JSON list of C-alpha atoms in Angstrom, two decimals:
[
{"chain": "A", "resi": 1, "resn": "UNK", "atom": "CA", "xyz": [0.00, 0.00, 0.00]},
{"chain": "A", "resi": 2, "resn": "UNK", "atom": "CA", "xyz": [2.76, 2.41, 0.99]},
{"chain": "A", "resi": 3, "resn": "UNK", "atom": "CA", "xyz": [4.86, 1.57, -2.08]},
{"chain": "A", "resi": 4, "resn": "UNK", "atom": "CA", "xyz": [1.89, 2.22, -4.34]},
{"chain": "A", "resi": 5, "resn": "UNK", "atom": "CA", "xyz": [1.43, 5.70, -2.87]},
{"chain": "A", "resi": 6, "resn": "UNK", "atom": "CA", "xyz": [5.12, 6.48, -3.39]},
{"chain": "A", "resi": 7, "resn": "UNK", "atom": "CA", "xyz": [4.92, 5.12, -6.92]},
{"chain": "A", "resi": 8, "resn": "UNK", "atom": "CA", "xyz": [1.95, 7.35, -7.71]},
{"chain": "A", "resi": 9, "resn": "UNK", "atom": "CA", "xyz": [3.66, 10.40, -6.21]},
{"chain": "A", "resi": 10, "resn": "UNK", "atom": "CA", "xyz": [6.80, 9.80, -8.28]},
{"chain": "A", "resi": 11, "resn": "UNK", "atom": "CA", "xyz": [4.71, 9.24, -11.40]},
{"chain": "A", "resi": 12, "resn": "UNK", "atom": "CA", "xyz": [2.77, 12.45, -10.75]},
{"chain": "A", "resi": 13, "resn": "UNK", "atom": "CA", "xyz": [5.96, 14.49, -10.32]},
{"chain": "A", "resi": 14, "resn": "UNK", "atom": "CA", "xyz": [7.47, 12.96, -13.45]},
{"chain": "A", "resi": 15, "resn": "UNK", "atom": "CA", "xyz": [4.24, 13.63, -15.36]},
{"chain": "A", "resi": 16, "resn": "UNK", "atom": "CA", "xyz": [4.17, 17.27, -14.26]},
{"chain": "A", "resi": 17, "resn": "UNK", "atom": "CA", "xyz": [7.82, 17.70, -15.26]},
{"chain": "A", "resi": 18, "resn": "UNK", "atom": "CA", "xyz": [7.12, 16.17, -18.66]},
{"chain": "A", "resi": 19, "resn": "UNK", "atom": "CA", "xyz": [4.02, 18.36, -19.02]},
{"chain": "A", "resi": 20, "resn": "UNK", "atom": "CA", "xyz": [6.06, 21.49, -18.31]},
{"chain": "A", "resi": 21, "resn": "UNK", "atom": "CA", "xyz": [9.31, 20.64, -20.14]},
{"chain": "A", "resi": 22, "resn": "UNK", "atom": "CA", "xyz": [8.43, 18.01, -22.74]},
{"chain": "A", "resi": 23, "resn": "UNK", "atom": "CA", "xyz": [6.44, 20.15, -25.21]},
{"chain": "A", "resi": 24, "resn": "UNK", "atom": "CA", "xyz": [9.07, 22.90, -25.09]},
{"chain": "A", "resi": 25, "resn": "UNK", "atom": "CA", "xyz": [11.99, 20.55, -25.69]},
{"chain": "A", "resi": 26, "resn": "UNK", "atom": "CA", "xyz": [10.50, 17.98, -28.04]},
{"chain": "A", "resi": 27, "resn": "UNK", "atom": "CA", "xyz": [7.36, 19.64, -29.39]},
{"chain": "A", "resi": 28, "resn": "UNK", "atom": "CA", "xyz": [5.05, 16.89, -28.12]},
{"chain": "A", "resi": 29, "resn": "UNK", "atom": "CA", "xyz": [1.42, 18.07, -27.88]},
{"chain": "A", "resi": 30, "resn": "UNK", "atom": "CA", "xyz": [-0.22, 18.21, -24.44]},
{"chain": "A", "resi": 31, "resn": "UNK", "atom": "CA", "xyz": [-3.07, 15.89, -25.45]},
{"chain": "A", "resi": 32, "resn": "UNK", "atom": "CA", "xyz": [-0.52, 13.10, -25.87]},
{"chain": "A", "resi": 33, "resn": "UNK", "atom": "CA", "xyz": [0.25, 13.28, -22.15]},
{"chain": "A", "resi": 34, "resn": "UNK", "atom": "CA", "xyz": [-3.47, 13.16, -21.35]},
{"chain": "A", "resi": 35, "resn": "UNK", "atom": "CA", "xyz": [-3.78, 9.92, -23.33]},
{"chain": "A", "resi": 36, "resn": "UNK", "atom": "CA", "xyz": [-0.73, 8.42, -21.59]},
{"chain": "A", "resi": 37, "resn": "UNK", "atom": "CA", "xyz": [-2.04, 9.48, -18.17]},
{"chain": "A", "resi": 38, "resn": "UNK", "atom": "CA", "xyz": [-5.47, 7.95, -18.85]},
{"chain": "A", "resi": 39, "resn": "UNK", "atom": "CA", "xyz": [-3.89, 4.73, -20.08]},
{"chain": "A", "resi": 40, "resn": "UNK", "atom": "CA", "xyz": [-1.58, 4.55, -17.02]},
{"chain": "A", "resi": 41, "resn": "UNK", "atom": "CA", "xyz": [-4.55, 5.11, -14.69]},
{"chain": "A", "resi": 42, "resn": "UNK", "atom": "CA", "xyz": [-6.44, 2.25, -16.34]},
{"chain": "A", "resi": 43, "resn": "UNK", "atom": "CA", "xyz": [-3.43, -0.05, -15.99]},
{"chain": "A", "resi": 44, "resn": "UNK", "atom": "CA", "xyz": [-2.95, 0.75, -12.31]},
{"chain": "A", "resi": 45, "resn": "UNK", "atom": "CA", "xyz": [-6.67, 0.18, -11.66]},
{"chain": "A", "resi": 46, "resn": "UNK", "atom": "CA", "xyz": [-6.44, -3.23, -13.32]},
{"chain": "A", "resi": 47, "resn": "UNK", "atom": "CA", "xyz": [-3.45, -4.18, -11.17]},
{"chain": "A", "resi": 48, "resn": "UNK", "atom": "CA", "xyz": [-5.35, -3.40, -7.97]},
{"chain": "A", "resi": 49, "resn": "UNK", "atom": "CA", "xyz": [-8.35, -5.65, -8.60]}
]
């Protein structure tokens, strides 16, 4: 349980960094990150149950 919370916190920080820096550096559109985030959320939900 604790590890999962840490994992989510790290993922959130990494996601926010990518959101802020990624599009500037690489030119990746923001909607791409929304798709990845939604997909990751679905995967983590499937792991729980």
